[in-house]
Amino acid sequence: MEPTLTDQLLSRRSNLAKRIIPCLDVKDGRTVKGVNFVNLRDAGDPVELAWQYSRQGADELVFLDISATHEKRKTTLELVKAVAREVNIPFTIGGGISELADAEALLLAGADKISINSAAVRNPQLIKQLSDAFGKQFVVVAVDTRFSDGNNFVYLNGGRVKTEIETFQWIKHAEESGAGEILLTSMDFDGTKNGFDCDLLKQINQQINIPLIASGGAGKTEHFVDVFQKTNVDAALAASVFHYGEISIGELKDVLQENNIIIRPNT
């Protein structure tokens, strides 16, 4: 039997180098991290952390202004510019983006990609508008999901607001609308350090044809090995294990290589 187009795309993606992505969740100008999206604690200066990760071999960096949407404001451009000056790797920015002008301002401030979440759910046309204006590779759709009543549902405003939108249906719609990547965060696993939600990630990854970034639950190097081997996601994102020095990116990449996972070499 001839392989389907989906089989061919999955096979091609499995041969691409996997990416390690530190995430800077920023509130009031500081990097913060919590458990299940609550009980936030300080994790350092985002500019200093960005500089460190860029030199440690991170493949990309994600910067999320986690309170911008809830506080009905835009991402702080001056902080974005300061981070952009310190990194030489692709840089994704999210938080408070609700129209093309917001994305353009972030692009000019130093973003390589933008991440949209709540605004995309409230205005699904925004995905297509951004994709048409800047290209699919510029548009990352972030999805915060939690298991409830026998299904996974989408949450908005930094995990504060539950919707009745089923996670998989929303991700398929985002892909069809022009999303270039999906950043999927399991709120049930976030900050627990018990490992990624591999069952959900595998289910989603088998049914989409664009890159999937796993987020939520990393606690040790073995969790990264598991998520790549069990789900074939394109990238794994983490925060506190990097911020607090529990895992070094260089050592993590060594472990991944030892487990025959294709990665980009340390710089």
Short mmCIF file of C-alpha atoms in Angstrom, two decimals:
data_model
loop_
_atom_site.label_atom_id
_atom_site.label_comp_id
_atom_site.label_asym_id
_atom_site.label_seq_id
_atom_site.Cartn_x
_atom_site.Cartn_y
_atom_site.Cartn_z
CA MET A 1 0.00 0.00 0.00
CA GLU A 2 1.31 3.41 -0.95
CA PRO A 3 1.94 5.74 2.03
CA THR A 4 -0.61 8.52 2.44
CA LEU A 5 0.35 12.19 2.24
CA THR A 6 0.00 12.39 6.03
CA ASP A 7 2.34 9.41 6.45
CA GLN A 8 4.87 11.05 4.14
CA LEU A 9 4.70 14.35 6.05
CA LEU A 10 5.09 12.64 9.43
CA SER A 11 8.05 10.65 8.14
CA ARG A 12 9.68 13.80 6.79
CA ARG A 13 9.12 15.63 10.10
CA SER A 14 10.62 12.73 12.09
CA ASN A 15 13.90 13.26 10.22
CA LEU A 16 14.11 16.95 11.08
CA ALA A 17 16.27 18.10 13.99
CA LYS A 18 14.28 18.44 17.19
CA ARG A 19 14.32 21.82 18.91
CA ILE A 20 14.85 22.76 22.56
CA ILE A 21 13.05 25.99 23.48
CA PRO A 22 13.30 27.86 26.80
CA CYS A 23 10.21 29.93 27.58
CA LEU A 24 10.22 33.26 29.35
CA ASP A 25 6.84 33.86 30.99
CA VAL A 26 7.03 37.56 31.80
CA LYS A 27 4.91 39.58 34.24
CA ASP A 28 5.70 43.14 35.37
CA GLY A 29 9.06 42.99 33.61
CA ARG A 30 10.25 39.83 35.40
CA THR A 31 10.37 36.18 34.39
CA VAL A 32 7.95 34.14 36.51
CA LYS A 33 6.94 30.51 36.81
CA GLY A 34 4.13 28.71 38.62
CA VAL A 35 2.38 25.35 38.85
CA ASN A 36 -0.78 24.71 36.78
CA PHE A 37 -0.67 28.41 35.79
CA VAL A 38 -0.96 29.71 39.40
CA ASN A 39 1.30 30.51 42.41
CA LEU A 40 3.80 32.44 40.31
CA ARG A 41 7.30 33.04 41.66
CA ASP A 42 10.19 35.11 40.37
CA ALA A 43 12.66 33.38 38.04
CA GLY A 44 14.94 36.22 37.07
CA ASP A 45 15.60 39.02 34.60
CA PRO A 46 14.28 38.07 31.15
CA VAL A 47 17.05 39.91 29.33
CA GLU A 48 19.78 38.13 31.30
CA LEU A 49 18.09 34.74 30.88
CA ALA A 50 17.66 35.29 27.14
CA TRP A 51 21.36 36.09 26.82
CA GLN A 52 22.30 32.94 28.70
CA TYR A 53 20.05 30.64 26.68
CA SER A 54 21.20 32.07 23.39
CA ARG A 55 24.78 31.15 24.31
CA GLN A 56 24.00 27.79 25.89
CA GLY A 57 22.73 26.29 22.66
CA ALA A 58 18.97 26.85 22.81
CA ASP A 59 17.44 26.48 19.36
CA GLU A 60 14.78 29.12 19.84
CA LEU A 61 13.36 31.35 22.54
CA VAL A 62 9.73 32.07 23.41
CA PHE A 63 8.75 35.24 25.28
CA LEU A 64 5.18 35.34 26.61
CA ASP A 65 3.76 38.43 28.31
CA ILE A 66 1.36 36.30 30.33
CA SER A 67 -0.77 39.09 31.79
CA ALA A 68 -1.07 41.36 28.74
CA THR A 69 -4.39 39.94 27.53
CA HIS A 70 -5.91 39.73 31.00
CA GLU A 71 -4.84 43.32 31.73
CA LYS A 72 -6.10 44.44 28.29
CA ARG A 73 -2.77 45.91 27.19
CA LYS A 74 -0.09 45.34 24.56
CA THR A 75 3.22 43.54 25.02
CA THR A 76 5.92 45.85 26.38
CA LEU A 77 7.94 46.72 23.28
CA GLU A 78 10.98 48.13 25.07
CA LEU A 79 11.51 44.87 26.94
CA VAL A 80 11.10 42.93 23.68
CA LYS A 81 13.74 45.12 22.03
CA ALA A 82 16.12 44.59 24.95
CA VAL A 83 15.76 40.80 24.69
CA ALA A 84 16.11 40.84 20.89
CA ARG A 85 19.45 42.65 21.20
CA GLU A 86 20.81 39.79 23.33
CA VAL A 87 19.85 36.75 21.24
CA ASN A 88 21.06 35.28 17.96
CA ILE A 89 18.40 32.56 17.72
CA PRO A 90 14.77 32.68 16.50
CA PHE A 91 12.63 34.63 18.93
CA THR A 92 8.86 34.18 19.31
CA ILE A 93 6.77 36.75 21.18
CA GLY A 94 3.23 36.41 22.51
CA GLY A 95 0.81 38.32 24.68
CA GLY A 96 -1.70 41.06 23.92
CA ILE A 97 -1.64 40.61 20.13
CA SER A 98 -5.09 41.29 18.71
CA GLU A 99 -4.51 42.91 15.31
CA LEU A 100 -2.03 43.17 12.45
CA ALA A 101 -0.53 46.38 13.81
CA ASP A 102 0.46 44.61 17.04
CA ALA A 103 2.28 41.89 15.11
CA GLU A 104 4.02 44.40 12.87
CA ALA A 105 5.25 46.37 15.90
CA LEU A 106 6.68 43.19 17.42
CA LEU A 107 8.33 42.22 14.16
CA LEU A 108 10.00 45.63 14.01
CA ALA A 109 11.04 45.25 17.67
CA GLY A 110 12.93 42.06 16.90
CA ALA A 111 10.48 39.15 16.76
CA ASP A 112 11.02 36.34 14.27
CA LYS A 113 7.57 34.89 15.01
CA ILE A 114 4.51 35.89 16.98
CA SER A 115 2.35 33.70 19.19
CA ILE A 116 -1.39 34.26 19.44
CA ASN A 117 -3.76 32.52 21.80
CA SER A 118 -6.87 34.17 23.26
CA ALA A 119 -7.22 36.72 20.45
CA ALA A 120 -7.23 33.95 17.85
CA VAL A 121 -10.06 32.11 19.61
CA ARG A 122 -12.11 35.28 19.91
CA ASN A 123 -11.35 36.30 16.32
CA PRO A 124 -10.41 33.21 14.26
CA GLN A 125 -9.93 35.36 11.14
CA LEU A 126 -6.84 36.83 12.81
CA ILE A 127 -4.85 33.67 12.03
CA LYS A 128 -5.50 33.98 8.30
CA GLN A 129 -4.90 37.73 8.35
CA LEU A 130 -1.51 37.31 9.99
CA SER A 131 -0.55 34.38 7.77
CA ASP A 132 -1.50 36.30 4.62
CA ALA A 133 0.35 39.41 5.75
CA PHE A 134 3.56 37.91 7.12
CA GLY A 135 3.68 34.26 6.03
CA LYS A 136 2.70 31.04 7.81
CA GLN A 137 6.16 30.61 9.32
CA PHE A 138 5.58 33.82 11.30
CA VAL A 139 2.39 32.58 13.02
CA VAL A 140 2.47 30.32 16.08
CA VAL A 141 -0.93 29.49 17.58
CA ALA A 142 -0.57 28.77 21.30
CA VAL A 143 -3.20 26.54 22.86
CA ASP A 144 -3.69 26.17 26.61
CA THR A 145 -5.67 23.01 27.31
CA ARG A 146 -7.08 21.23 30.35
CA PHE A 147 -8.90 17.90 30.70
CA SER A 148 -12.46 18.32 31.95
CA ASP A 149 -15.68 16.31 31.68
CA GLY A 150 -14.07 13.62 29.56
CA ASN A 151 -12.40 15.91 27.03
CA ASN A 152 -9.68 18.50 26.56
CA PHE A 153 -10.91 22.07 26.31
CA VAL A 154 -9.26 25.36 25.33
CA TYR A 155 -8.59 27.96 28.02
CA LEU A 156 -8.04 31.69 27.50
CA ASN A 157 -6.47 34.67 29.30
CA GLY A 158 -3.46 32.78 30.62
CA GLY A 159 -5.55 29.82 31.71
CA ARG A 160 -8.13 31.87 33.59
CA VAL A 161 -11.15 31.38 31.31
CA LYS A 162 -12.54 27.99 30.22
CA THR A 163 -14.23 27.72 26.83
CA GLU A 164 -16.47 24.99 25.44
CA ILE A 165 -14.12 24.59 22.46
CA GLU A 166 -12.60 21.12 22.18
CA THR A 167 -8.83 21.34 21.87
CA PHE A 168 -8.36 19.08 18.85
CA GLN A 169 -11.12 20.79 16.86
CA TRP A 170 -9.55 24.17 17.54
CA ILE A 171 -6.07 23.02 16.54
CA LYS A 172 -7.33 21.62 13.24
CA HIS A 173 -9.14 24.88 12.55
CA ALA A 174 -5.98 26.86 13.36
CA GLU A 175 -3.97 24.72 10.97
CA GLU A 176 -6.53 25.14 8.18
CA SER A 177 -6.60 28.90 8.81
CA GLY A 178 -2.86 29.31 8.21
CA ALA A 179 -1.04 28.62 11.48
CA GLY A 180 2.60 27.72 10.90
CA GLU A 181 3.10 25.95 14.25
CA ILE A 182 1.10 24.89 17.30
CA LEU A 183 2.42 25.48 20.82
CA LEU A 184 0.37 23.14 23.01
CA THR A 185 0.51 23.57 26.78
CA SER A 186 -1.15 21.03 29.05
CA MET A 187 -2.34 22.99 32.05
CA ASP A 188 -2.77 19.73 34.00
CA PHE A 189 0.94 18.97 33.58
CA ASP A 190 2.35 22.52 33.63
CA GLY A 191 4.92 23.09 36.39
CA THR A 192 4.43 19.63 37.90
CA LYS A 193 7.80 18.32 36.62
CA ASN A 194 6.24 14.88 36.17
CA GLY A 195 6.74 14.77 32.40
CA PHE A 196 4.90 15.97 29.32
CA ASP A 197 1.34 14.90 28.44
CA CYS A 198 2.60 12.37 25.90
CA ASP A 199 -0.77 10.73 25.27
CA LEU A 200 -2.40 14.00 24.24
CA LEU A 201 0.63 15.19 22.29
CA LYS A 202 0.86 11.96 20.31
CA GLN A 203 -2.84 12.07 19.48
CA ILE A 204 -2.62 15.66 18.26
CA ASN A 205 0.66 15.23 16.39
CA GLN A 206 -0.62 12.27 14.40
CA GLN A 207 -3.48 14.36 13.03
CA ILE A 208 -1.82 17.62 12.03
CA ASN A 209 0.73 18.40 9.35
CA ILE A 210 2.44 21.45 10.87
CA PRO A 211 5.10 21.48 13.62
CA LEU A 212 3.92 20.83 17.17
CA ILE A 213 5.74 22.26 20.21
CA ALA A 214 5.21 20.38 23.49
CA SER A 215 4.87 22.44 26.65
CA GLY A 216 4.05 21.65 30.26
CA GLY A 217 5.57 19.15 32.66
CA ALA A 218 9.32 18.93 32.02
CA GLY A 219 11.23 17.98 35.17
CA LYS A 220 14.27 15.98 34.08
CA THR A 221 16.17 15.08 30.94
CA GLU A 222 14.34 11.77 30.58
CA HIS A 223 11.10 13.66 30.03
CA PHE A 224 12.54 15.26 26.90
CA VAL A 225 13.69 11.87 25.64
CA ASP A 226 10.21 10.47 26.29
CA VAL A 227 8.33 13.25 24.54
CA PHE A 228 10.43 13.03 21.38
CA GLN A 229 10.47 9.22 21.25
CA LYS A 230 6.82 8.68 22.17
CA THR A 231 5.13 11.54 20.32
CA ASN A 232 7.56 12.69 17.58
CA VAL A 233 6.79 16.34 18.36
CA ASP A 234 9.00 18.85 16.58
CA ALA A 235 10.11 20.78 19.67
CA ALA A 236 9.95 20.71 23.45
CA LEU A 237 9.53 23.86 25.49
CA ALA A 238 10.30 24.29 29.18
CA ALA A 239 10.80 27.07 31.69
CA SER A 240 11.60 26.45 35.36
CA VAL A 241 14.02 23.54 34.83
CA PHE A 242 16.16 25.89 32.75
CA HIS A 243 15.57 29.06 34.79
CA TYR A 244 16.62 27.47 38.09
CA GLY A 245 19.55 25.52 36.65
CA GLU A 246 18.04 22.07 37.14
CA ILE A 247 18.82 21.10 33.54
CA SER A 248 21.50 22.62 31.34
CA ILE A 249 20.75 22.82 27.65
CA GLY A 250 24.16 21.45 26.70
CA GLU A 251 23.80 18.39 28.92
CA LEU A 252 20.24 17.86 27.71
CA LYS A 253 21.38 17.83 24.10
CA ASP A 254 24.10 15.30 24.97
CA VAL A 255 21.47 12.99 26.47
CA LEU A 256 19.21 13.37 23.44
CA GLN A 257 22.07 12.49 21.11
CA GLU A 258 22.90 9.45 23.22
CA ASN A 259 19.30 8.33 22.66
CA ASN A 260 19.61 8.74 18.87
CA ILE A 261 17.37 11.79 18.73
CA ILE A 262 18.33 14.17 15.94
CA ILE A 263 19.13 17.61 17.35
CA ARG A 264 20.90 20.72 16.24
CA PRO A 265 24.49 20.85 17.51
CA ASN A 266 25.44 23.14 20.38
CA THR A 267 26.90 26.44 19.23
#
